[in-house]
Tab-separated table of C-alpha atoms in Angstrom:
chain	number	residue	atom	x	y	z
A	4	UNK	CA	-5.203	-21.609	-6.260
A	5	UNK	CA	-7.890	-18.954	-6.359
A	6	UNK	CA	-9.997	-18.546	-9.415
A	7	UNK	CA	-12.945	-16.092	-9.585
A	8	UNK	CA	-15.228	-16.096	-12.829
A	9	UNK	CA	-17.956	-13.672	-13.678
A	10	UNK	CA	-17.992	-12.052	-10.315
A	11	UNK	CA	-20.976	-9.374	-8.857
A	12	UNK	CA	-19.912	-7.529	-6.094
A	13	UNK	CA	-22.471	-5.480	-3.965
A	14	UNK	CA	-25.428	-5.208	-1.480
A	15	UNK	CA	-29.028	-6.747	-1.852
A	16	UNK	CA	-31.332	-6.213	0.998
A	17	UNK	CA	-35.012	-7.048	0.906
A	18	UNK	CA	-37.134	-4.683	-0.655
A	19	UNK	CA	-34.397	-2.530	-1.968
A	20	UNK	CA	-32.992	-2.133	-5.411
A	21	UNK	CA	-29.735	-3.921	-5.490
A	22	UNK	CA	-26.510	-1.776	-5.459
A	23	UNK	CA	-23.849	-3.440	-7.696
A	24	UNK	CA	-20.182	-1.758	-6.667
A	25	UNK	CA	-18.386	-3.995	-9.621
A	26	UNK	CA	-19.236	-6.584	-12.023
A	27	UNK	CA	-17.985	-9.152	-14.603
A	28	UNK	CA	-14.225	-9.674	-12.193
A	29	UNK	CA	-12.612	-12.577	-13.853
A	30	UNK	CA	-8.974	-12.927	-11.755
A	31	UNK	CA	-7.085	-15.985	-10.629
A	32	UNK	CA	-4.407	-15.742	-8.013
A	33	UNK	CA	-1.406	-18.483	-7.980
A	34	UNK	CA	0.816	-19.874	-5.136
A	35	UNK	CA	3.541	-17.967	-3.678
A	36	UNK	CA	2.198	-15.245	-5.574
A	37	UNK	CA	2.011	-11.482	-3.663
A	38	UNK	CA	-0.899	-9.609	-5.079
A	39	UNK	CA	-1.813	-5.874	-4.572
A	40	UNK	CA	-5.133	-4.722	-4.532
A	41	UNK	CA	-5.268	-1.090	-5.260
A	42	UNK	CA	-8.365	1.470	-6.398
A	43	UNK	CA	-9.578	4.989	-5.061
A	44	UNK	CA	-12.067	5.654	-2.564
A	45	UNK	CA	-15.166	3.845	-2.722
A	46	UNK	CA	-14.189	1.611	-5.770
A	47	UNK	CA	-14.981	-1.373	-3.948
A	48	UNK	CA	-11.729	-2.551	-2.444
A	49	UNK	CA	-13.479	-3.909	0.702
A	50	UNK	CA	-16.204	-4.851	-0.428
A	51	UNK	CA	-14.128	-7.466	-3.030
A	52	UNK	CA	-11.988	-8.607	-0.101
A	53	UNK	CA	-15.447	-9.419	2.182
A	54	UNK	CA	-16.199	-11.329	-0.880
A	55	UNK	CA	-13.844	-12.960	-1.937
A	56	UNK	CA	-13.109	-14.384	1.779
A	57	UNK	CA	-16.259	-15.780	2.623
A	58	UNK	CA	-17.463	-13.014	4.938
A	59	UNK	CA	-19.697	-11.637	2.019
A	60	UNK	CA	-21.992	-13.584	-0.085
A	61	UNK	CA	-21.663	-12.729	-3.956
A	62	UNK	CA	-24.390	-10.959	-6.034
A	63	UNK	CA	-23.204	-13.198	-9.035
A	64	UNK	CA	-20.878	-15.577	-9.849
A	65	UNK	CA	-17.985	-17.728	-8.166
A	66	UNK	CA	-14.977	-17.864	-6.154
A	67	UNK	CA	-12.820	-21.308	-6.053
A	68	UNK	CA	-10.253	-22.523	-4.177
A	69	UNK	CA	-8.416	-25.464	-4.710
A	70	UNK	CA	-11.526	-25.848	-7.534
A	71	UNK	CA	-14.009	-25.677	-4.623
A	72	UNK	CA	-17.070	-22.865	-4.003
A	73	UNK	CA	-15.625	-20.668	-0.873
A	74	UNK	CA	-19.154	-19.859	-0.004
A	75	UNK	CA	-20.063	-23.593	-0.106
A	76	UNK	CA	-17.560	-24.970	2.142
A	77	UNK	CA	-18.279	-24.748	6.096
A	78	UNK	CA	-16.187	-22.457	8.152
A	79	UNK	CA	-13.704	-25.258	9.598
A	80	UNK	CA	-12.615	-25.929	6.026
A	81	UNK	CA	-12.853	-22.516	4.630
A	82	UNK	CA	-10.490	-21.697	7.776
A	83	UNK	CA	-8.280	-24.400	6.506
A	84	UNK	CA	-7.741	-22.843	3.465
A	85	UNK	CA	-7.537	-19.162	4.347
A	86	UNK	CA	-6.718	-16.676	6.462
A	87	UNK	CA	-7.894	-13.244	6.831
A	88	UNK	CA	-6.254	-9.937	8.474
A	89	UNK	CA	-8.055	-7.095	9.110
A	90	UNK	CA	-7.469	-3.385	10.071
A	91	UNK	CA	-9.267	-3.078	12.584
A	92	UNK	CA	-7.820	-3.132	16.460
A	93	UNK	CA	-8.581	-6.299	17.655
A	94	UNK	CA	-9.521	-6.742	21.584
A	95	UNK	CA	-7.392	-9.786	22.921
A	96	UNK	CA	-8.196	-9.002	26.588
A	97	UNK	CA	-5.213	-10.106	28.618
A	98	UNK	CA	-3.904	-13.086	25.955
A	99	UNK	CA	-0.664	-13.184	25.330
A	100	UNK	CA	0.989	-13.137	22.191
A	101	UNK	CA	1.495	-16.902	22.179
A	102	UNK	CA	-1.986	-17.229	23.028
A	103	UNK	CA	-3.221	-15.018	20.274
A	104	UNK	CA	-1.329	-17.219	17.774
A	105	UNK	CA	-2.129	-20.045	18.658
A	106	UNK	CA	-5.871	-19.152	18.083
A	107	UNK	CA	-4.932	-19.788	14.586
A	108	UNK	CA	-4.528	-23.262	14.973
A	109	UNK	CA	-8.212	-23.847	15.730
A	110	UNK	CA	-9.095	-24.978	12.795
A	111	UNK	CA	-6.687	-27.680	12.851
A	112	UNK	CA	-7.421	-29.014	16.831
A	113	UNK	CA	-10.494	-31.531	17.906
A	114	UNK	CA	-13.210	-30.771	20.080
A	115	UNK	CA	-11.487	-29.552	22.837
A	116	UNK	CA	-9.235	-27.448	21.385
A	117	UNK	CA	-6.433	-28.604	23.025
A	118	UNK	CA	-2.815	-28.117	21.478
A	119	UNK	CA	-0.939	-30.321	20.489
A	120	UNK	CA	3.263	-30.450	20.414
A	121	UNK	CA	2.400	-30.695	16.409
A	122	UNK	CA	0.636	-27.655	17.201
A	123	UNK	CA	3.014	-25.638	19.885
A	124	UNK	CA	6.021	-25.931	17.178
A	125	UNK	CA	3.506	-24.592	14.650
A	126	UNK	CA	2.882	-21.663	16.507
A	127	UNK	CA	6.976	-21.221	17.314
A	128	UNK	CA	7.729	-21.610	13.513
A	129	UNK	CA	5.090	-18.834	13.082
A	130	UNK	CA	6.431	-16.706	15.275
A	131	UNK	CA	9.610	-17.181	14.129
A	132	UNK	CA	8.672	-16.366	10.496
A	133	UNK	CA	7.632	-12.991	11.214
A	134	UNK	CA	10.671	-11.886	13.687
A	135	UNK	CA	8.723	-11.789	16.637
A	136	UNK	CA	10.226	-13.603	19.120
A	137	UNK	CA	10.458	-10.958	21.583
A	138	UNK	CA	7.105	-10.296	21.811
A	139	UNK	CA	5.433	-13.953	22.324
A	140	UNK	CA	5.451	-13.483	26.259
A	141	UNK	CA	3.858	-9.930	26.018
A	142	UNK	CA	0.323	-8.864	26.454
A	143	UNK	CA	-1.460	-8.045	22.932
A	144	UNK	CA	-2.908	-5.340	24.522
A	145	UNK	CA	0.910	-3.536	25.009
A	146	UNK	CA	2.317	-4.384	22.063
A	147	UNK	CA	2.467	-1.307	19.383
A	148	UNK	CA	0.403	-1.019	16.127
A	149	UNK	CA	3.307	-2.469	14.335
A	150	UNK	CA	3.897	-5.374	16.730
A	151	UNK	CA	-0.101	-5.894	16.861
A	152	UNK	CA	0.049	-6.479	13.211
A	153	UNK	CA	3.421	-8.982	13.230
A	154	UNK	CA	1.262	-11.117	15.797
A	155	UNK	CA	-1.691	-11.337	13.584
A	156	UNK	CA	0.038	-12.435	10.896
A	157	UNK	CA	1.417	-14.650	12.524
A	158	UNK	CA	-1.883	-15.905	13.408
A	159	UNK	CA	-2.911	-16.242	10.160
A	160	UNK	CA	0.455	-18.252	9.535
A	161	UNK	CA	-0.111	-20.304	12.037
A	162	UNK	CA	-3.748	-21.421	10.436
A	163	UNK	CA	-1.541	-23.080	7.527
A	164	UNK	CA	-3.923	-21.801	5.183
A	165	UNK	CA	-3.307	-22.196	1.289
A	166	UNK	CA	-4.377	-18.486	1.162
A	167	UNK	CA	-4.148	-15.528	2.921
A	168	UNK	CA	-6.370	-11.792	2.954
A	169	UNK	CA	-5.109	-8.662	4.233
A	170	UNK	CA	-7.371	-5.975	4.162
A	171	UNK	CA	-4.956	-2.288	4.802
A	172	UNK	CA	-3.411	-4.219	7.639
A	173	UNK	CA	-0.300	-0.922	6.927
A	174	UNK	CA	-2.628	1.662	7.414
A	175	UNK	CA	-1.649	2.458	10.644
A	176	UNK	CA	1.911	1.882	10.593
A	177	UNK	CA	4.715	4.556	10.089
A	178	UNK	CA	6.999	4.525	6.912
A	179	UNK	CA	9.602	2.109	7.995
A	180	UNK	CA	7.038	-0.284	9.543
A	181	UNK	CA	5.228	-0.440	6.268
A	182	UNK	CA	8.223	-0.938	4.403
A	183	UNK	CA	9.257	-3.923	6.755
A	184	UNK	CA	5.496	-5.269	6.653
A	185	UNK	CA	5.530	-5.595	2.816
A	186	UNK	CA	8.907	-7.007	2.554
A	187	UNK	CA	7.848	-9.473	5.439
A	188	UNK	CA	4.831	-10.491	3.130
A	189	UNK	CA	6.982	-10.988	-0.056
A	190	UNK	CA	9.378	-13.147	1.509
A	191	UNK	CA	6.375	-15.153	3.657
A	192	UNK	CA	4.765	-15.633	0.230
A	193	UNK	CA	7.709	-16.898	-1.627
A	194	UNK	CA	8.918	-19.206	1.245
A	195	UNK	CA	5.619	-20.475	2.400
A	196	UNK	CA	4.642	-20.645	-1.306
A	197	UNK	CA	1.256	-19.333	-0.120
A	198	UNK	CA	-0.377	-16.882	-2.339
A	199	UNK	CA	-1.257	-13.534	-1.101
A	200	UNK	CA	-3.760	-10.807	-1.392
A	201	UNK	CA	-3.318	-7.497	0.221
A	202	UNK	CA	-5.169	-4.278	-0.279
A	203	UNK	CA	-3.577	-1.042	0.311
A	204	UNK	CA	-3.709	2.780	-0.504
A	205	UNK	CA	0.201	2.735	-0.077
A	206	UNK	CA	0.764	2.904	-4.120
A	207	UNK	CA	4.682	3.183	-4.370
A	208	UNK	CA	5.145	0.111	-1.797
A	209	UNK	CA	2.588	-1.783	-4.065
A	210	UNK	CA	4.781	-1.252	-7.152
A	211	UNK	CA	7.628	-2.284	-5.785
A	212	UNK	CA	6.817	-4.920	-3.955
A	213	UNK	CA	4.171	-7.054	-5.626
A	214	UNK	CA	4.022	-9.608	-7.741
A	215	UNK	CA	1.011	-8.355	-9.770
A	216	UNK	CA	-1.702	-5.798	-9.526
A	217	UNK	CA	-5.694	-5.669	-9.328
A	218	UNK	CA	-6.483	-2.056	-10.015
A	219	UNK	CA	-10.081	-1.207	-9.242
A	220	UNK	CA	-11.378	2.299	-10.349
A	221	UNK	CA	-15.147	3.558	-9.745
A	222	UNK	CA	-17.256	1.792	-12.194
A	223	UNK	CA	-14.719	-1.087	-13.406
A	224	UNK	CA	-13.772	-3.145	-15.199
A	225	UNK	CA	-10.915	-3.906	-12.976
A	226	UNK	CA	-7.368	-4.208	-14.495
A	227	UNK	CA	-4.993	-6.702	-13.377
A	228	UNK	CA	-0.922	-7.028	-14.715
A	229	UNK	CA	2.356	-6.443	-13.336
A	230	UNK	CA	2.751	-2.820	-12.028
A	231	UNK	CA	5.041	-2.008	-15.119
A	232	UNK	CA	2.816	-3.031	-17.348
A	233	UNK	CA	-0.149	-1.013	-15.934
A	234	UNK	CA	1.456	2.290	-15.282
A	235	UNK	CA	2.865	1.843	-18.826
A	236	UNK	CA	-0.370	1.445	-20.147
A	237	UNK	CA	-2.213	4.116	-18.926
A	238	UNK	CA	-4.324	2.193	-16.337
A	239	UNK	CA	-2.857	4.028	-13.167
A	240	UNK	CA	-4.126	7.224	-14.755
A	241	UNK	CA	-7.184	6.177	-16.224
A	242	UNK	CA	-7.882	4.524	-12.272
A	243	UNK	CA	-6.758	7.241	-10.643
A	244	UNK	CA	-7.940	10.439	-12.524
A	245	UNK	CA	-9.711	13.412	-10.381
A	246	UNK	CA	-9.231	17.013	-10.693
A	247	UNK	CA	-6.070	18.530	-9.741
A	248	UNK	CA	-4.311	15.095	-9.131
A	249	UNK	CA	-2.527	12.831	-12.081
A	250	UNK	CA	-0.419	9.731	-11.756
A	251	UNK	CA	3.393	10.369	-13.056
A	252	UNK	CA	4.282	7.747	-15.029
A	253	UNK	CA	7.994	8.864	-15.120
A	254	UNK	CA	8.513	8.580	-11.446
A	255	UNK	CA	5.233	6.286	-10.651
A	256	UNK	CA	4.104	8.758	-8.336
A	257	UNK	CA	1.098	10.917	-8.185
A	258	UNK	CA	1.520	14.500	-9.055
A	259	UNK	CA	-1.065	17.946	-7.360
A	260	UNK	CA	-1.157	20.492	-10.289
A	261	UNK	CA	-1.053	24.047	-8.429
A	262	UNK	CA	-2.081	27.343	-10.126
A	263	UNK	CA	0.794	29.111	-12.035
A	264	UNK	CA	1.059	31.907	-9.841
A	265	UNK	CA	4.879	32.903	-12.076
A	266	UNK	CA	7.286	31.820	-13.621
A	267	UNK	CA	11.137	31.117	-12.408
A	268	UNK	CA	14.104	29.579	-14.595
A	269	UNK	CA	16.985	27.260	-13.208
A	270	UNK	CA	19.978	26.252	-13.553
A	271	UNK	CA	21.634	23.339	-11.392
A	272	UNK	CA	21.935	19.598	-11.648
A	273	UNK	CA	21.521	16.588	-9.929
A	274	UNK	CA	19.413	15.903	-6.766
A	275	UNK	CA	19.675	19.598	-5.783
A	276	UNK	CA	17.781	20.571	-9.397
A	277	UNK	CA	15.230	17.750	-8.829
A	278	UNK	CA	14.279	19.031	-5.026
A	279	UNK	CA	14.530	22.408	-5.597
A	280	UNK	CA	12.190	22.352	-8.929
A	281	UNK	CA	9.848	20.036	-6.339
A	282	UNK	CA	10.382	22.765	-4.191
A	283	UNK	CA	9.093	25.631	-6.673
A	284	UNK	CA	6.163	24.030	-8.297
A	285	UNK	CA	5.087	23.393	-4.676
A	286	UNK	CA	4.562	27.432	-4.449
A	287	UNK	CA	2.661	27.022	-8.374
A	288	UNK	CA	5.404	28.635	-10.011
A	289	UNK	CA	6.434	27.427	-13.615
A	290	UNK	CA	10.120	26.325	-14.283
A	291	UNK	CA	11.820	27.402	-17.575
A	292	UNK	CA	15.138	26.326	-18.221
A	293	UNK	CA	16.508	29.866	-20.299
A	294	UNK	CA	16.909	32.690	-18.402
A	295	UNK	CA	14.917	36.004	-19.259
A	296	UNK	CA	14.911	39.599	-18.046
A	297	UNK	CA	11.242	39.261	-17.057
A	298	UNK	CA	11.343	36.204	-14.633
A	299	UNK	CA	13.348	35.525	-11.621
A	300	UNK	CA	16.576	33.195	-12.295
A	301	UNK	CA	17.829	30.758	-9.768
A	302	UNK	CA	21.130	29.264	-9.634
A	303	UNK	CA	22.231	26.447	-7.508
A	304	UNK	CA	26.266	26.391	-6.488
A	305	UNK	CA	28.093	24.921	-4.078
A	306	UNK	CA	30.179	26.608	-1.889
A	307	UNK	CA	32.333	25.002	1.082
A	308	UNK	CA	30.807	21.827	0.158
A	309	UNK	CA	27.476	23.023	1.073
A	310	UNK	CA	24.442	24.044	-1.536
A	311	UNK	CA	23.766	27.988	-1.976
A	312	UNK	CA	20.640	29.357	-4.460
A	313	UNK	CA	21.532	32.620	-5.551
A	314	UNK	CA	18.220	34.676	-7.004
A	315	UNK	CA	18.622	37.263	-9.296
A	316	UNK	CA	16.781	39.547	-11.941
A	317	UNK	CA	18.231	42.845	-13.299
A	318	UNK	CA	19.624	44.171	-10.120
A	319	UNK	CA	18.251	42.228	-7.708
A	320	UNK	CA	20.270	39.937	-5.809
A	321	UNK	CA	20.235	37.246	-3.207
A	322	UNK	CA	21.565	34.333	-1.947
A	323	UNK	CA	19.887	31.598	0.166
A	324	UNK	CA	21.293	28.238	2.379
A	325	UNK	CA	17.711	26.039	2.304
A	326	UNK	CA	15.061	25.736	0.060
A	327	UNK	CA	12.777	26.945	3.032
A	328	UNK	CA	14.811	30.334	2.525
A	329	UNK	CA	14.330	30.147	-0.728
A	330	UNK	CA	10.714	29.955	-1.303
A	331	UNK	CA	9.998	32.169	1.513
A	332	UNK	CA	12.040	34.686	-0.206
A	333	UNK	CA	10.191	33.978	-3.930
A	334	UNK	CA	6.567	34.672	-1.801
A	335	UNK	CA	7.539	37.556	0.437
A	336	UNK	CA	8.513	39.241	-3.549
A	337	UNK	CA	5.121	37.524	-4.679
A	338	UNK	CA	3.301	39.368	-2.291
């Protein structure tokens, strides 16, 4: 569906050097496909998604859909064929949510821009799609940052495109909303059997929700596979590298290295170990799994059904009922 080949990204302005962000992007993206765009800070993420959209013309190369130039075709039919979603807060006035969605049908109406029945069960089926129902008969203006962003893609459904661009349309969303936006994109992609293209900072929904991945670090080349395969491979790391931060390939999570400030053995099992080891290194202290008389020893128990960390070294004794307790304890002895 979309093929780019040889691709320059960047800015040329008249007498200015030209600023290349990335170069040499070869990618295609298939139908009912859901792709993740992902890269650090200033890689280029944006700029790639202006790009590749239309909104941006390249510094080299080409981007086809359907075999055709994007940047050749006019607006009607580049409308036709894609759809774009953007972060930023759109101002609808006093349209309704109906109204908003059915903007997307544009494309599709003659001169007038009248709708059509054709049209109106377009828009309901759109709606529909995305669970929001509800909302149709409410003012965009009142509707929440997560209901803002159901109506736009519905929008975007509602354009029929081939293709459609979200550009960190979860950025504002809580946990749960983003959770419920990517599975809503997943399923939209495999039952429209439209292909996809979102960007996103939100790494652990990315990996387990898309199809494949385009990982763009600073500098290129970008690296593009199925999440396994490129946190297996080193490229999350390689991407993602900066002092004091490295991606965990164990858990597929990234990982702040704190200053030792000591050094603490335990002894548990189970979730309890896991959080309360998450727990230590928070406060940079070093986990050893053999006890010794010159460190502290922790020891996780249950008693009455309920966790209890008892802290000992030598002499010294205590017992603790949270983690907060806990740690407080370990930095009031730090001190």
């Amino acid at each position: 569906m979309l093929t780019i080949e040889h691709l320059s990204i960047g800015y040329a302005a008249p007498r200015t050097s030209t600023y290349v962000v990335a170069e040499g992007i070869n990618l295609t993206l298939r139908a009912g496909e859901l792709v993740c765009l992902l890269g650090p800070n200033g890689a280029g993420k944006s700029t790639l998604m202006r790009t590749i959209s239309g909104m941006q013309a390249p510094l080299a190369g080409s981007i086809l859909v359907d075999g055709q130039d994007i940047h050749a075709m006019p607006a009607r039919e580049r409308a036709k064929r894609l759809s774009v979603v953007l972060t930023e807060r759109v101002n609808a006035g006093l349209l309704s949510a109906y109204a908003m969605v059915g903007l997307g049908r544009y494309p599709h109406t003659n001169w007038s821009g009248t709708l059509t029945d054709a049209d109106h069960a377009v828009i309901r089926r759109s709606i529909r799609l995305v669970g929001a129902e509800e909302l149709a008969h409410r003012n965009v203006a009142d509707l929440s940052d997560g209901e803002r962003q159901k109506i736009m893609l519905a929008r975007a459904l509602a354009q029929e495109p081939r293709m459609m661009i979200l550009d960190e349309i979860t950025a504002f969303l809580d946990l749960p909303r983003r959770v419920e936006t990517m599975r809503l994109l997943r399923r939209m992609a495999r039952e429209t059997h439209r292909a996809i293209l979102i960007s996103t900072h939100d790494l652990d929904l990315a990996l387990r929700s898309a199809d494949r991945i385009w990982l763009l670090p600073k500098g290129g080349p970008l690296q593009t596979g199925a999440p396994e395969d490129l946190v297996l491979n080193g490229s999350f790391e390689d991407a993602f590298a900066s002092e004091g931060v490295e991606f965990d390939r164990q858990h597929g999570a990234f990982r702040v290295h704190n200053v030792v400030a000591g050094h603490v053995s335990l002894q548990g099992e189970g979730l309890l170990r896991q959080w309360t080891q998450r727990a230590l290194e928070r406060e940079g202290l070093a986990i050893h799994t053999t006890p010794s008389p010159d460190r502290w020893h922790i020891e996780i128990q249950h008693d009455a059904n309920a966790p209890v960390w008892y802290l000992h070294r030598g002499p010294q004794r205590s017992q603790h009922s949270s983690l907060s307790d806990l740690t407080a304890h370990l930095r009031h002895l730090q001190d």
